């Protein structure tokens, strides 16, 4: 696996990270804790050194108990803690079908202590504000993170789903190392933030880089996701209209994959890896063979002109981002 430098730090991370969310949250019935931990360890054996989780990633076990993603990840990294870069997040609670944001300094500190306990570690490498809290100024959040860095409880911090204005204000108080935004071939809105990220030396950690698996080409027919805790069912690309709407993008991806003797998922990941040296995708999967497939994308080279040709072809398709389209 190729490696990249995390933002303005000296931390080296695998070019493709593992989004651990789906092991116990948002993809149906959680894996048993031991099995989820084993998946994390398998990923490490495949070359992954960048692992992403969050305080709010929880699911409901068959016996009604809560499955905490951080606990499973914590189990999986025992014995390799000093060989990986560990990310988790604070500031969000899931309340039914909506999120509650809370980035008050006291809440951040309380959340961090809980995460340290569940992850069985005494520091977090990269600590994210999971979502912007409109009730708390970015300077206040950044100052809290600066204090936590001085105390040795975190090594760097980042922000997820952030605007340029908020990012710049926060960065002035305490340099931001990473921004985690949704980014993939059919969700390109974050490209408007690229000049700022490049200017400030910030890594873009791309979540849902395969559009919840849609870009892998695995779904030849429109799938249905019946489990109440599987959030793919509410995604536009899996709706009847969306599945038709994005077929042209899949056709483009499929043709490039055939030409390069690669999988569609590998091309989708290589496209962003070859676009900028500071982009790191974090696809999530429970399937070890998929982990291996995704890892190999870091060794796939697309020339700059090939990346530009893909972008131009996507532009000609006039595809709107899934985030800007809504289910009817």
Coordinates of C-alpha atoms in Angstrom, one line a residue:
X1 CA 0.0 0.0 0.0
X2 CA 1.3 3.5 -0.9
X3 CA 1.5 6.0 1.9
X4 CA 0.6 9.7 2.3
X5 CA 1.4 12.5 4.8
X6 CA -1.5 13.6 6.9
X7 CA -1.9 17.4 6.4
X8 CA 0.6 19.5 8.3
X9 CA 1.7 16.7 10.6
X10 CA 4.5 14.1 10.3
X11 CA 2.1 11.3 10.4
X12 CA 2.3 8.8 7.6
X13 CA -0.9 7.1 6.6
X14 CA -2.0 4.4 4.1
X15 CA -3.2 6.0 0.8
X16 CA -6.5 4.2 1.3
X17 CA -7.9 4.2 4.8
X18 CA -10.7 2.0 6.3
X19 CA -14.0 3.6 7.2
X20 CA -15.1 1.4 10.1
X21 CA -18.6 2.8 10.4
X22 CA -20.4 0.0 8.5
X23 CA -19.0 -2.7 10.8
X24 CA -21.7 -1.8 13.4
X25 CA -23.6 1.3 12.2
X26 CA -25.9 2.2 9.3
X27 CA -25.5 -1.0 7.3
X28 CA -28.0 -3.3 9.0
X29 CA -27.4 -5.7 11.8
X30 CA -24.0 -5.0 13.4
X31 CA -21.2 -7.6 13.2
X32 CA -20.5 -9.3 16.5
X33 CA -17.8 -7.3 18.3
X34 CA -15.1 -10.0 18.0
X35 CA -15.8 -10.4 14.2
X36 CA -15.7 -6.6 13.7
X37 CA -12.4 -6.4 15.5
X38 CA -11.1 -9.2 13.4
X39 CA -12.0 -7.3 10.2
X40 CA -10.0 -4.3 11.5
X41 CA -7.0 -6.6 12.1
X42 CA -7.3 -8.1 8.7
X43 CA -7.3 -4.7 7.1
X44 CA -4.0 -3.9 9.0
X45 CA -2.5 -7.1 7.6
X46 CA -3.4 -5.9 4.1
X47 CA -1.6 -2.6 4.6
X48 CA -4.2 -0.3 6.1
X49 CA -2.8 2.0 8.7
X50 CA -5.5 4.7 8.7
X51 CA -8.7 3.8 10.6
X52 CA -11.8 6.0 11.0
X53 CA -14.6 5.6 13.5
X54 CA -16.8 7.9 15.6
X55 CA -18.4 8.2 19.0
X56 CA -21.9 8.2 17.4
X57 CA -21.4 5.0 15.3
X58 CA -23.6 2.6 17.1
X59 CA -26.1 -0.1 16.1
X60 CA -28.5 -2.4 17.8
X61 CA -27.4 -6.0 18.4
X62 CA -29.9 -8.9 17.9
X63 CA -30.3 -9.1 21.7
X64 CA -31.2 -5.4 21.9
X65 CA -27.9 -4.2 23.3
X66 CA -25.9 -1.4 21.8
X67 CA -23.0 -2.1 19.5
X68 CA -20.3 0.5 19.8
X69 CA -18.1 0.9 16.8
X70 CA -15.3 2.3 18.9
X71 CA -15.2 -0.7 21.1
X72 CA -14.8 -3.1 18.2
X73 CA -12.1 -0.9 16.6
X74 CA -10.4 -0.6 20.0
X75 CA -10.3 -4.4 20.3
X76 CA -8.9 -4.7 16.7
X77 CA -6.0 -2.3 17.2
X78 CA -4.6 -3.9 20.4
X79 CA -1.0 -4.7 19.9
X80 CA -0.7 -2.5 16.8
X81 CA -1.7 0.9 18.3
X82 CA 1.7 2.5 17.6
X83 CA 1.7 1.3 14.0
X84 CA -1.6 3.0 13.0
X85 CA -3.2 6.4 12.8
X86 CA -6.5 6.3 14.6
X87 CA -9.3 8.8 13.9
X88 CA -12.6 9.3 15.8
X89 CA -15.1 12.1 16.0
X90 CA -17.2 14.1 18.5
X91 CA -20.1 16.6 18.4
X92 CA -23.0 14.5 17.0
X93 CA -25.8 12.4 18.4
X94 CA -28.3 10.5 16.4
X95 CA -31.8 11.3 17.5
X96 CA -34.3 9.3 15.5
X97 CA -34.0 10.6 11.9
X98 CA -32.0 13.7 12.6
X99 CA -28.7 14.7 14.1
X100 CA -28.1 16.8 17.2
X101 CA -24.9 18.9 17.2
X102 CA -23.1 19.8 20.3
X103 CA -19.5 21.2 20.1
X104 CA -19.4 23.0 23.4
X105 CA -15.9 22.6 25.0
X106 CA -17.2 20.6 27.9
X107 CA -19.0 18.3 25.6
X108 CA -15.9 17.8 23.4
X109 CA -13.9 16.9 26.5
X110 CA -16.5 14.5 27.8
X111 CA -16.8 12.8 24.4
X112 CA -13.0 12.4 24.1
X113 CA -12.8 10.7 27.5
X114 CA -15.5 8.3 26.4
X115 CA -13.7 7.6 23.1
X116 CA -10.4 7.0 24.8
X117 CA -12.0 4.5 27.1
X118 CA -13.9 2.6 24.4
X119 CA -10.8 2.6 22.1
X120 CA -8.5 1.5 24.9
X121 CA -5.9 4.1 24.2
X122 CA -4.6 7.2 25.9
X123 CA -4.5 9.4 22.8
X124 CA -6.3 10.0 19.5
X125 CA -4.1 10.7 16.4
X126 CA -6.8 12.7 14.5
X127 CA -9.9 14.0 16.3
X128 CA -12.7 15.4 14.2
X129 CA -15.5 17.8 14.9
X130 CA -18.1 15.5 13.3
X131 CA -20.5 18.3 12.2
X132 CA -20.5 22.1 12.6
X133 CA -22.5 23.3 15.6
X134 CA -24.2 26.6 14.6
X135 CA -24.4 27.5 18.3
X136 CA -20.6 27.3 18.9
X137 CA -18.1 29.6 17.1
X138 CA -15.3 27.9 15.2
X139 CA -12.7 29.8 17.2
X140 CA -14.1 28.2 20.4
X141 CA -13.9 24.7 18.9
X142 CA -10.3 25.3 17.6
X143 CA -9.1 26.6 20.9
X144 CA -10.5 23.5 22.7
X145 CA -8.7 21.3 20.2
X146 CA -5.5 23.3 20.7
X147 CA -5.7 22.7 24.4
X148 CA -6.2 18.9 23.9
X149 CA -3.1 18.8 21.6
X150 CA -1.0 20.6 24.3
X151 CA -2.3 18.0 26.8
X152 CA -1.2 15.2 24.6
X153 CA -4.7 13.7 24.3
X154 CA -4.9 14.3 20.6
X155 CA -2.2 14.7 18.0
X156 CA -4.1 16.6 15.4
X157 CA -7.6 17.7 14.6
X158 CA -10.0 17.9 11.7
X159 CA -13.5 18.9 10.7
X160 CA -16.1 16.9 8.8
X161 CA -18.7 18.5 6.4
X162 CA -17.2 22.0 6.6
X163 CA -17.5 25.2 4.6
X164 CA -14.6 27.4 3.5
X165 CA -15.4 30.3 5.9
X166 CA -15.7 28.0 8.9
X167 CA -12.5 26.2 8.0
X168 CA -10.5 29.4 7.6
X169 CA -11.7 30.8 10.9
X170 CA -10.9 27.6 12.8
X171 CA -7.5 27.2 11.1
X172 CA -6.3 30.6 12.2
X173 CA -6.7 29.5 15.8
X174 CA -5.3 26.0 15.6
X175 CA -4.1 24.5 12.3
X176 CA -6.5 22.0 10.8
X177 CA -4.9 18.8 9.5
X178 CA -7.8 17.2 7.7
X179 CA -11.2 17.8 6.3
X180 CA -13.5 14.9 5.9
X181 CA -16.2 15.6 3.3
X182 CA -18.2 13.4 1.0
X183 CA -16.4 13.1 -2.3
X184 CA -16.7 10.6 -5.2
X185 CA -17.3 10.5 -9.0
X186 CA -20.9 11.6 -8.6
X187 CA -20.6 13.8 -5.6
X188 CA -18.0 16.5 -6.6
X189 CA -19.2 19.5 -4.7
X190 CA -16.2 19.4 -2.4
X191 CA -14.0 20.3 -5.4
X192 CA -14.9 24.0 -4.8
X193 CA -12.9 23.6 -1.5
X194 CA -9.8 22.3 -3.3
X195 CA -7.9 25.7 -3.6
X196 CA -8.4 26.3 0.1
X197 CA -7.2 22.8 1.1
X198 CA -4.2 23.2 -1.1
X199 CA -3.4 26.6 0.2
X200 CA -3.6 25.6 3.8
X201 CA -1.9 22.2 3.4
X202 CA -4.9 20.2 4.6
X203 CA -5.7 16.6 3.7
X204 CA -9.1 15.8 2.2
X205 CA -10.3 12.5 3.7
X206 CA -13.0 11.4 1.3
X207 CA -15.9 9.6 2.9
X208 CA -18.4 7.5 0.8
X209 CA -15.8 7.5 -2.0
X210 CA -17.7 4.7 -3.7
X211 CA -21.1 6.3 -3.1
X212 CA -22.2 3.6 -0.6
X213 CA -21.0 0.9 -2.9
X214 CA -22.9 2.2 -6.0
X215 CA -19.7 2.9 -7.9
X216 CA -18.4 -0.6 -7.4
X217 CA -20.7 -1.8 -10.1
X218 CA -22.0 -4.6 -7.9
X219 CA -25.6 -3.7 -8.4
X220 CA -26.8 -4.7 -11.8
X221 CA -30.3 -4.3 -10.7
X222 CA -31.7 -1.7 -8.3
X223 CA -31.2 -3.1 -4.8
X224 CA -33.5 -2.7 -1.8
X225 CA -32.3 -2.5 1.7
X226 CA -35.0 -3.5 4.1
X227 CA -33.1 -3.4 7.5
X228 CA -34.3 -0.3 9.5
X229 CA -30.7 0.5 10.4
X230 CA -29.4 0.4 6.8
X231 CA -29.1 4.0 5.6
X232 CA -28.4 3.0 2.0
X233 CA -32.2 2.8 1.4
X234 CA -32.5 6.6 1.7
X235 CA -29.7 7.4 -0.8
X236 CA -30.8 9.0 -4.0
X237 CA -28.6 6.7 -6.2
X238 CA -30.5 3.7 -4.9
X239 CA -33.9 5.1 -5.6
X240 CA -35.7 4.0 -8.8
X241 CA -35.1 7.4 -10.4
X242 CA -31.5 7.8 -9.1
X243 CA -30.5 4.3 -10.2
X244 CA -31.5 5.2 -13.8
X245 CA -30.0 8.7 -13.6
X246 CA -26.5 7.6 -12.7
X247 CA -26.2 4.6 -15.1
X248 CA -24.3 6.8 -17.6
X249 CA -21.6 7.4 -15.0
X250 CA -21.4 3.7 -14.3
X251 CA -21.0 3.0 -18.0
X252 CA -18.1 5.4 -18.2
X253 CA -16.5 3.9 -15.1
X254 CA -17.0 0.3 -16.5
X255 CA -15.3 1.2 -19.8
X256 CA -12.3 2.7 -18.1
X257 CA -12.0 -0.3 -15.8
X258 CA -12.0 -2.7 -18.7
X259 CA -9.4 -0.6 -20.5
X260 CA -7.1 -0.6 -17.4
X261 CA -7.8 -4.2 -16.5
X262 CA -9.0 -3.0 -13.1
X263 CA -12.3 -3.1 -11.2
X264 CA -14.7 -0.2 -11.2
X265 CA -14.1 0.4 -7.5
X266 CA -10.3 0.6 -8.1
X267 CA -10.8 3.2 -10.9
X268 CA -13.2 5.3 -8.8
X269 CA -10.6 5.4 -6.0
X270 CA -7.6 5.8 -8.3
X271 CA -9.3 8.8 -9.9
X272 CA -9.2 10.8 -6.7
X273 CA -5.8 9.4 -5.5
X274 CA -4.2 10.5 -8.8
X275 CA -6.1 13.9 -8.8
X276 CA -4.3 15.2 -5.7
X277 CA -1.5 13.8 -3.5
X278 CA -3.4 15.1 -0.4
X279 CA -6.7 13.1 -1.0
X280 CA -7.2 9.9 1.0
X281 CA -10.4 7.9 0.5
X282 CA -11.8 5.8 3.3
X283 CA -14.1 3.2 1.8
X284 CA -15.9 1.0 4.2
X285 CA -16.7 -2.6 3.8
X286 CA -17.2 -5.8 5.9
X287 CA -15.7 -8.0 3.1
X288 CA -12.0 -8.7 3.4
X289 CA -11.7 -9.3 -0.4
X290 CA -13.2 -5.9 -1.0
X291 CA -10.6 -4.4 1.4
X292 CA -7.9 -6.1 -0.6
X293 CA -9.4 -4.8 -3.9
X294 CA -9.6 -1.2 -2.5
X295 CA -6.1 -1.3 -1.2
X296 CA -4.7 -2.2 -4.6
X297 CA -6.2 1.0 -6.0
X298 CA -3.2 2.9 -4.4
X299 CA -0.9 1.1 -6.9
X300 CA -3.0 2.0 -9.9
X301 CA -1.8 5.0 -11.9
X302 CA -4.0 7.3 -13.9
X303 CA -2.1 10.0 -15.9
X304 CA -3.1 13.6 -15.3
X305 CA -4.6 13.8 -18.7
X306 CA -6.6 10.7 -18.0
X307 CA -8.0 12.2 -14.8
X308 CA -8.9 15.3 -16.8
X309 CA -10.6 13.2 -19.5
X310 CA -12.7 11.5 -16.8
X311 CA -13.7 14.9 -15.3
X312 CA -14.6 16.2 -18.7
X313 CA -16.7 13.2 -19.5
X314 CA -18.5 13.5 -16.2
X315 CA -19.1 17.2 -16.9
X316 CA -20.6 16.4 -20.3
X317 CA -23.1 14.1 -18.5
X318 CA -24.3 17.1 -16.5
X319 CA -24.7 15.0 -13.4
X320 CA -25.9 16.7 -10.3
X321 CA -24.5 15.7 -6.9
X322 CA -26.6 13.1 -5.0
X323 CA -26.6 15.6 -2.1
X324 CA -28.4 18.2 -4.2
X325 CA -31.0 15.8 -5.5
X326 CA -33.9 14.5 -3.3
X327 CA -36.1 11.5 -3.3
X328 CA -39.7 12.3 -4.4

